[in-house]
PDB file of C-alpha atoms in Angstrom:
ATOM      1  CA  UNK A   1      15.855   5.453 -12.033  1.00 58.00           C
ATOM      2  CA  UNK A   2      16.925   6.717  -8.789  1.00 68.00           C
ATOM      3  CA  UNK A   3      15.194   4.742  -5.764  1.00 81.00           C
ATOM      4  CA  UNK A   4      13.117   7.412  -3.149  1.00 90.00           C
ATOM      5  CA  UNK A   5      14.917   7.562  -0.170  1.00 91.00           C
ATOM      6  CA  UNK A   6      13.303  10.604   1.177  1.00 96.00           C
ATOM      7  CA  UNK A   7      10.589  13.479  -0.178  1.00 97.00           C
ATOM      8  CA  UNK A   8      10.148  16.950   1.167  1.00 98.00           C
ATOM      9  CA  UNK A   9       6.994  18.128   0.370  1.00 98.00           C
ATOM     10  CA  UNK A  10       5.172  21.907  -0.095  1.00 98.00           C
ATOM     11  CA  UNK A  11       1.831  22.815   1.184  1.00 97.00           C
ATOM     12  CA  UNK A  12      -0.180  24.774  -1.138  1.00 96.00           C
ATOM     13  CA  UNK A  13      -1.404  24.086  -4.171  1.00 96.00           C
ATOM     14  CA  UNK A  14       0.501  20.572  -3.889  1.00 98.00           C
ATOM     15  CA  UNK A  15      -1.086  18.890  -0.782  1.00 98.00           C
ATOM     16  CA  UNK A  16      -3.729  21.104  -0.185  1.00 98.00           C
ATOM     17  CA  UNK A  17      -6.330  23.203  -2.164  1.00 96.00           C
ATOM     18  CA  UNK A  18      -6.065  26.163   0.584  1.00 94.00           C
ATOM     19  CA  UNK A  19      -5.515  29.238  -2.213  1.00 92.00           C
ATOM     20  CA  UNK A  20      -9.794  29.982  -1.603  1.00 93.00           C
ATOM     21  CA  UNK A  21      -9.324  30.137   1.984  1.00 94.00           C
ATOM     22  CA  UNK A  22      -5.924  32.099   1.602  1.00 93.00           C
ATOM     23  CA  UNK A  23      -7.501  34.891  -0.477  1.00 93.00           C
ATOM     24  CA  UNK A  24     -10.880  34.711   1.669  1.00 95.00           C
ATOM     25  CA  UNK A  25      -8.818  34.869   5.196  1.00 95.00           C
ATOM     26  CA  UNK A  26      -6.376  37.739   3.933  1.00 95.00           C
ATOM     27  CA  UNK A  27      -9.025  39.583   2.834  1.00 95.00           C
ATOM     28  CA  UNK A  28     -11.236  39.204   5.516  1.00 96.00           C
ATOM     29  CA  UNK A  29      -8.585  39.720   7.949  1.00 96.00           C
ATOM     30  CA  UNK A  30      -7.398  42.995   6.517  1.00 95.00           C
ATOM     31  CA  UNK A  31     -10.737  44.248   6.270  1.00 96.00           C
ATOM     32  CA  UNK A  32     -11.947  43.185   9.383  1.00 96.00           C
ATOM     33  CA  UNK A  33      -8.655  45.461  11.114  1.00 97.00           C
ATOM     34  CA  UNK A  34      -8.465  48.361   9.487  1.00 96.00           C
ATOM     35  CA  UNK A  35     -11.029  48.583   6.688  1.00 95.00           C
ATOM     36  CA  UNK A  36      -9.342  48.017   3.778  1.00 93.00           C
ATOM     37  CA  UNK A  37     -10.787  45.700   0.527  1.00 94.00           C
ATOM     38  CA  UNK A  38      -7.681  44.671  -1.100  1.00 92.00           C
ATOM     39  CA  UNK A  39      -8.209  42.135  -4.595  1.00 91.00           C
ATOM     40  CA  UNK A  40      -6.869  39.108  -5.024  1.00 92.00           C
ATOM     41  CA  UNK A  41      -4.119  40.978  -7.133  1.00 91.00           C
ATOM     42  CA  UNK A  42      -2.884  42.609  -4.193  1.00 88.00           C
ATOM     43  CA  UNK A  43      -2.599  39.477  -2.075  1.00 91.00           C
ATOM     44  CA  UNK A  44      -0.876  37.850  -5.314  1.00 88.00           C
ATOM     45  CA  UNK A  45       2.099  40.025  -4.777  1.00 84.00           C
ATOM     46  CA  UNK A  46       3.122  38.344  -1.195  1.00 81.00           C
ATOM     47  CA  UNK A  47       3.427  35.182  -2.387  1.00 83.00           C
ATOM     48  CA  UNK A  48       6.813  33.514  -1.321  1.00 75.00           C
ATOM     49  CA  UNK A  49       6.768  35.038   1.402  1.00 77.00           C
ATOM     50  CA  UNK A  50       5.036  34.397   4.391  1.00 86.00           C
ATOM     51  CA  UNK A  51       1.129  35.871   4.889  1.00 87.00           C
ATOM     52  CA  UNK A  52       3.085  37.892   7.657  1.00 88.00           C
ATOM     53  CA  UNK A  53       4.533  40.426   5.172  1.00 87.00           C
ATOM     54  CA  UNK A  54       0.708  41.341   3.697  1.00 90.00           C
ATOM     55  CA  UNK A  55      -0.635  42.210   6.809  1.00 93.00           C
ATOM     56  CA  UNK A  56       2.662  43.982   7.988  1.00 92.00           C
ATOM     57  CA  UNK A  57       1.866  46.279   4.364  1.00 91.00           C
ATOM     58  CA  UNK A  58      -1.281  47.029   5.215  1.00 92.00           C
ATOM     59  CA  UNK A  59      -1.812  46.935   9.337  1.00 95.00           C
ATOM     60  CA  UNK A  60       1.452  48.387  10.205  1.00 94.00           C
ATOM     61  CA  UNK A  61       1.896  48.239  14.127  1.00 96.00           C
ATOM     62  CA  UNK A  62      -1.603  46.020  13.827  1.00 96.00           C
ATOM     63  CA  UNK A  63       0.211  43.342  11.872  1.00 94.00           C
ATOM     64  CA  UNK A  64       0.811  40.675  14.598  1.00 94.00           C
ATOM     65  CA  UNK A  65      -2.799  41.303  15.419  1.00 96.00           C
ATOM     66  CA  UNK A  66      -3.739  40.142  12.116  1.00 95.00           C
ATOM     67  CA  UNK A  67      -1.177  37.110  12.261  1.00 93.00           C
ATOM     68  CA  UNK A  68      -3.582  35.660  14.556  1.00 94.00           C
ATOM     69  CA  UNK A  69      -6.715  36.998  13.267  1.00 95.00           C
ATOM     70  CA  UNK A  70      -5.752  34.840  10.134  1.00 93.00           C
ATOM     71  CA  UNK A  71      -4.405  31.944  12.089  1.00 93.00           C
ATOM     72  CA  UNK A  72      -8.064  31.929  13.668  1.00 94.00           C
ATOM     73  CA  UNK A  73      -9.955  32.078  10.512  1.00 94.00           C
ATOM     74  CA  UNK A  74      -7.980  28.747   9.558  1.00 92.00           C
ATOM     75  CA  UNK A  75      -8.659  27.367  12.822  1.00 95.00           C
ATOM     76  CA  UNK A  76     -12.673  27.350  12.004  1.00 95.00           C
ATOM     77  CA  UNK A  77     -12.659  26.512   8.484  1.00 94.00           C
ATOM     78  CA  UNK A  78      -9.698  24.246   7.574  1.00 93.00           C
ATOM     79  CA  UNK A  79     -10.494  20.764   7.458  1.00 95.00           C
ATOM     80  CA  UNK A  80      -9.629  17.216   5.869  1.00 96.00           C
ATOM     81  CA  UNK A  81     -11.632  18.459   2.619  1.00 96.00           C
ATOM     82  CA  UNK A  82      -8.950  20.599   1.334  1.00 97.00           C
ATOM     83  CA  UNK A  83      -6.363  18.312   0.985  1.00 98.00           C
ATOM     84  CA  UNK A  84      -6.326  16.957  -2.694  1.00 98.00           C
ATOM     85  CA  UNK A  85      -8.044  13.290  -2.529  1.00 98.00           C
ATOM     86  CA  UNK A  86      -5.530  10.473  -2.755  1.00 98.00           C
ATOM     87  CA  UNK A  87      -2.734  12.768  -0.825  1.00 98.00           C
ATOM     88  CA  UNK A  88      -3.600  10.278   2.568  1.00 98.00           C
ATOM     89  CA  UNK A  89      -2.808   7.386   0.207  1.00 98.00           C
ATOM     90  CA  UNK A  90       0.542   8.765  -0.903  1.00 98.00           C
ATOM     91  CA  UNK A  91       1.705   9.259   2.415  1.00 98.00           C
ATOM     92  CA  UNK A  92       0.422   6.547   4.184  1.00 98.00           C
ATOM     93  CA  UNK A  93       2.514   4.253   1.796  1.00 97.00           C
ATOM     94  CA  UNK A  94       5.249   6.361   2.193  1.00 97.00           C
ATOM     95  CA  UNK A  95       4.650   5.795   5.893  1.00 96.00           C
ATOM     96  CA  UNK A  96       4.491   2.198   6.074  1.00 96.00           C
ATOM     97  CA  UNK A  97       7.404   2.052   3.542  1.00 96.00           C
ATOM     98  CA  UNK A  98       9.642   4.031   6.088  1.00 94.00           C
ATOM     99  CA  UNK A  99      10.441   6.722   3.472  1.00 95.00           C
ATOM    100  CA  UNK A 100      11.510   9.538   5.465  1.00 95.00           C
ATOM    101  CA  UNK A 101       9.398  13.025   4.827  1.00 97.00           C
ATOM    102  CA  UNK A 102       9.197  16.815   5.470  1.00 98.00           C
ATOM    103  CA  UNK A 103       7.868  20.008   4.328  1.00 98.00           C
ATOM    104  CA  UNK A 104       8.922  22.836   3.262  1.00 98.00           C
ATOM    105  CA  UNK A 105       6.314  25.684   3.026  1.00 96.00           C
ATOM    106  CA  UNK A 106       6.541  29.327   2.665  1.00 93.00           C
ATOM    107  CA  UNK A 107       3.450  29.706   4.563  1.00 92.00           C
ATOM    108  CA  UNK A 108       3.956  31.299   8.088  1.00 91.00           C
ATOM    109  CA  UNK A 109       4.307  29.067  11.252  1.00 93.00           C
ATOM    110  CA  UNK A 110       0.700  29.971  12.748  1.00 92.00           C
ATOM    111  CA  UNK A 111      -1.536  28.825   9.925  1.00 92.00           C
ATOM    112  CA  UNK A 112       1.086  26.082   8.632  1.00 95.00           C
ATOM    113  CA  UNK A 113       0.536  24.615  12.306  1.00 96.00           C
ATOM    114  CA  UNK A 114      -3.192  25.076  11.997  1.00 94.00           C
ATOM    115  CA  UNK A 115      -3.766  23.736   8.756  1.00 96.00           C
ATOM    116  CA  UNK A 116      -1.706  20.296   9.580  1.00 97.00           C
ATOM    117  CA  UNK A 117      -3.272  19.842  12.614  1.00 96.00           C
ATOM    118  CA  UNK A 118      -7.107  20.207  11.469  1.00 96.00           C
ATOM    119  CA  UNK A 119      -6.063  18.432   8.281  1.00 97.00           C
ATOM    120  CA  UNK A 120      -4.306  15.418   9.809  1.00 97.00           C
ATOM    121  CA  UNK A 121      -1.610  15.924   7.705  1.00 98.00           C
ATOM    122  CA  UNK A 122       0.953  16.882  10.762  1.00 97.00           C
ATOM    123  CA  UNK A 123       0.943  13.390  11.661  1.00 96.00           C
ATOM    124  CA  UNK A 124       3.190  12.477   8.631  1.00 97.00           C
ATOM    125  CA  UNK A 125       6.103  14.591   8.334  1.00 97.00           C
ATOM    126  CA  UNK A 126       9.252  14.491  11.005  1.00 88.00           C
ATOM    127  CA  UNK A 127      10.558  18.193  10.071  1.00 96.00           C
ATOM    128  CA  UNK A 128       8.003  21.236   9.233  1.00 98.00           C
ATOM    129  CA  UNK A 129       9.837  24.287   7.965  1.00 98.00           C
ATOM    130  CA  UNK A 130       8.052  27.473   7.073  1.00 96.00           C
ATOM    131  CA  UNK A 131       8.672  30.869   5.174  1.00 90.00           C
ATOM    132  CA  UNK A 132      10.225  34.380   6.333  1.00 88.00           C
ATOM    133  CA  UNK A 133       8.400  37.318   6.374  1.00 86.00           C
ATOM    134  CA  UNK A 134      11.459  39.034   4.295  1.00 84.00           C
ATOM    135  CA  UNK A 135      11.874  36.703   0.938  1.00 85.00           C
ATOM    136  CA  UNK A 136      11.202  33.141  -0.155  1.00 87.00           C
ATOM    137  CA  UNK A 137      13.684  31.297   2.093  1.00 93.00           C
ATOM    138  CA  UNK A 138      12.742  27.501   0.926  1.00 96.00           C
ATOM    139  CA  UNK A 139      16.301  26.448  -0.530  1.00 97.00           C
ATOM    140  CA  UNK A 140      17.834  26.808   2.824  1.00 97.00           C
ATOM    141  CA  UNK A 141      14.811  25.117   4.709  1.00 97.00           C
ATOM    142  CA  UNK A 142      15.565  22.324   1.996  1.00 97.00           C
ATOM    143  CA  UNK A 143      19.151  22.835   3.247  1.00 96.00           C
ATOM    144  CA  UNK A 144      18.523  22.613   6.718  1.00 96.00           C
ATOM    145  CA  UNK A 145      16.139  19.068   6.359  1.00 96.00           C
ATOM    146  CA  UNK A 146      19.296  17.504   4.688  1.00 95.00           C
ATOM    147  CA  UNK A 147      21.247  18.961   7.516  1.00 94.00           C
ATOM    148  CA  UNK A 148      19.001  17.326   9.983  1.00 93.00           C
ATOM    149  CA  UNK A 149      18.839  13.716   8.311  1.00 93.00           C
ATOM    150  CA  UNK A 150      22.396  13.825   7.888  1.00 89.00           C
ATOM    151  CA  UNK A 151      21.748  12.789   4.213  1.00 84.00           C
ATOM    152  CA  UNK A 152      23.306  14.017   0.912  1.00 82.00           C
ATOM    153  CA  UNK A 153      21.069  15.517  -1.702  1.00 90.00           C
ATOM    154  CA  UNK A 154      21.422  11.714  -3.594  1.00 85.00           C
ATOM    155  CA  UNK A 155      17.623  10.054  -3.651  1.00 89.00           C
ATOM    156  CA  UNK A 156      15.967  13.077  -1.968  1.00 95.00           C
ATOM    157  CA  UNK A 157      13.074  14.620  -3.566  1.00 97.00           C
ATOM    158  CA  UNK A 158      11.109  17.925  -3.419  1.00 98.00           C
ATOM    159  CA  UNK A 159       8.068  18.372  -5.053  1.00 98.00           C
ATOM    160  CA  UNK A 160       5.918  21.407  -5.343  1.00 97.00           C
ATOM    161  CA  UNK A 161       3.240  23.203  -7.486  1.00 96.00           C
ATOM    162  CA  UNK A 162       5.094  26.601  -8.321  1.00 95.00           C
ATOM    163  CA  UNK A 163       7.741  26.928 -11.337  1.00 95.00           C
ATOM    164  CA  UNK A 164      10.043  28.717  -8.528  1.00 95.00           C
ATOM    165  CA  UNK A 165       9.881  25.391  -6.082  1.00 97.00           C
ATOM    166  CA  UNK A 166      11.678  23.581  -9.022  1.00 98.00           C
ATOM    167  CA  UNK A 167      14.206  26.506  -8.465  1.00 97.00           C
ATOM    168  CA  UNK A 168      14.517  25.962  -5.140  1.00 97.00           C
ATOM    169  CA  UNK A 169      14.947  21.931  -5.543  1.00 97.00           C
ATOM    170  CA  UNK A 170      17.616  22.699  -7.732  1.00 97.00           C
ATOM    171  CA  UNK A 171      19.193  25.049  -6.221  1.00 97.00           C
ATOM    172  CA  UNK A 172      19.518  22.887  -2.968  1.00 96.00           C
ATOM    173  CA  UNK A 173      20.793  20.057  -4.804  1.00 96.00           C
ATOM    174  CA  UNK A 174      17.822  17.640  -4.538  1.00 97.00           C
ATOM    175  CA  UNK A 175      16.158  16.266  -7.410  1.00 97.00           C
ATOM    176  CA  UNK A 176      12.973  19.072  -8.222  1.00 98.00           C
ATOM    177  CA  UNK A 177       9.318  16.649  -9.138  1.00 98.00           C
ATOM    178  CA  UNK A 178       6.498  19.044 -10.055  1.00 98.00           C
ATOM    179  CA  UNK A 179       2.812  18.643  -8.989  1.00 98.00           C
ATOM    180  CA  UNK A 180       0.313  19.767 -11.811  1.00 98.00           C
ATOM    181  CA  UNK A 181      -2.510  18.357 -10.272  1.00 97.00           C
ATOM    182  CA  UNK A 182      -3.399  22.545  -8.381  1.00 93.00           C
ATOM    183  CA  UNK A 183      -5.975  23.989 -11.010  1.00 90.00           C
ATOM    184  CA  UNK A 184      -3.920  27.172 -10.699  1.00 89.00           C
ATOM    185  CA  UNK A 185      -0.369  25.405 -11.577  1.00 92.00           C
ATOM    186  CA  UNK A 186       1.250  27.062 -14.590  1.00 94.00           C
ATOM    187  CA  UNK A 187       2.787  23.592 -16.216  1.00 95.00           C
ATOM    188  CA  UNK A 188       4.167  25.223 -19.036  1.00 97.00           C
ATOM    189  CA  UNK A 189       6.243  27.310 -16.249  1.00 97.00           C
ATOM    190  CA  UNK A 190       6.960  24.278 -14.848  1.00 97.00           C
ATOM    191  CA  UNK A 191       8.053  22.186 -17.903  1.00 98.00           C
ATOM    192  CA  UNK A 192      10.436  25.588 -18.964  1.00 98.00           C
ATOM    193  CA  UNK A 193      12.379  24.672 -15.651  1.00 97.00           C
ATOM    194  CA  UNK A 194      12.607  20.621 -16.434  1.00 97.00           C
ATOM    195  CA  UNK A 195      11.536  19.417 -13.354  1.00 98.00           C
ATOM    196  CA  UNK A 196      12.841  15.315 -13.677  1.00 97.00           C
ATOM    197  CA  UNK A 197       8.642  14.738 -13.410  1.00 97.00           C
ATOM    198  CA  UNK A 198       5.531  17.024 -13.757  1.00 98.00           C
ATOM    199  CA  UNK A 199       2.777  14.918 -12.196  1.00 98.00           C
ATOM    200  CA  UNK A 200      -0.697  15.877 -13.794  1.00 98.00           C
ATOM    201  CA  UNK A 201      -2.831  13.600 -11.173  1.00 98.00           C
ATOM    202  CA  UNK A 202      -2.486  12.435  -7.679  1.00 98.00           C
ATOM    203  CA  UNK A 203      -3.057   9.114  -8.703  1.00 98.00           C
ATOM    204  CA  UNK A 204      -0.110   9.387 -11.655  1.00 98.00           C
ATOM    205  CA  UNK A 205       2.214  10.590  -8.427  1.00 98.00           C
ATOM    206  CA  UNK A 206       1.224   7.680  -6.501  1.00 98.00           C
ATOM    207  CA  UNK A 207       1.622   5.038  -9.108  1.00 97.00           C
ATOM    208  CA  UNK A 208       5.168   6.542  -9.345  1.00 97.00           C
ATOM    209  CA  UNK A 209       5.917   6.045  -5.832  1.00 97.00           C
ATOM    210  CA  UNK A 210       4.769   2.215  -5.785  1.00 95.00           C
ATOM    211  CA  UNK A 211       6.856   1.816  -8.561  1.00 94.00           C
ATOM    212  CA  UNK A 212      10.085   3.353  -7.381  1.00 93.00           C
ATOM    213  CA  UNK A 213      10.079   3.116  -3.462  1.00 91.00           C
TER     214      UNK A 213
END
């Protein structure tokens, strides 16, 4: 087994249960500007890309408006509660063991910044990279961390909740670890990509770090 040198991390779904307040701030947001009830179906069909291209759809010239309409909602309701319990512990060890960490979100920069500031969870990661408003961009935001550390794809992790993160992993050259542990994770989309682990727990992803760090 490979030893951890480094692990680049996603946002939702694998260190934070934010998919309510996604749905709940998109639709509020759009409704709130022009009027519109979308379903969760037609928020579904962003994802990947960043919350940017849904309002863009649906507020046209109003769309930036919305950016921070959304950014704002976050800003009163996010809080340490919707990261998954035992995520602190994870990081904190991989703190203290000088581990070197990022993430690598396709969320947009205005809530990403929100959500790891309210959360706490900004304190623990050296490079933040987030989505485009045009496609899922996280292979070269993978890309680019390398580039930063000045460190080959050897003993650098990614781990993530959605089948297409594995993808990305792999398509970057780092070694793709899946996190199961999102109620909404498709793991037998994740096990069709062999991911080198599917973690069904927190706690099973932790034990792994101890034992491999």
């Amino acid at each position: 087994m490979k030893k951890i040198h480094s692990i680049i991390f996603d946002l939702d779904g694998t260190l934070t249960n934010t998919l309510p307040l996604s749905l709940a701030g998109s639709k509020e947001t759009i409704r709130h500007i022009s009027g519109k009830v979308l379903d969760n179906e037609d928020i579904y069909k962003h994802f990947g890309k960043t919350e940017d291209s849904l309002f863009q759809d649906c507020l046209g010239s109003k769309w930036e408006e919305g950016v921070r309409f959304y950014a704002r909602y976050f800003e009163e309701r996010a809080d340490k509660e919707i990261v998954f319990p035992g995520i602190f512990d994870a990081l904190e060890f991989l703190k203290t063991h000088d581990v070197k960490t990022a993430l690598v979100t396709g969320r947009g920069a205005s809530s990403t910044e929100v959500i790891l500031r309210k959360t706490g969870l900004g304190s623990y990661f050296e490079t933040v990279k987030t989505g485009s408003i045009l496609k899922s961009i996280k292979t070269q935001c993978i890309e680019e961390v390398l580039s930063s550390w000045r460190m080959s794809t050897s003993h650098v992790f990614y781990i993530g909740d959605a089948a297409t993160d594995i993808d990305d992993a792999k398509a970057a050259g780092v070694t793709a670890l899946s996190a199961a542990w999102f109620v909404n994770a498709d793991k037998d989309a994740q096990a069709a990509r062999k991911p080198f682990k599917i973690f069904d727990t927190v706690a099973e992803f932790y034990g792994w770090l101890k034992n491999n760090v």
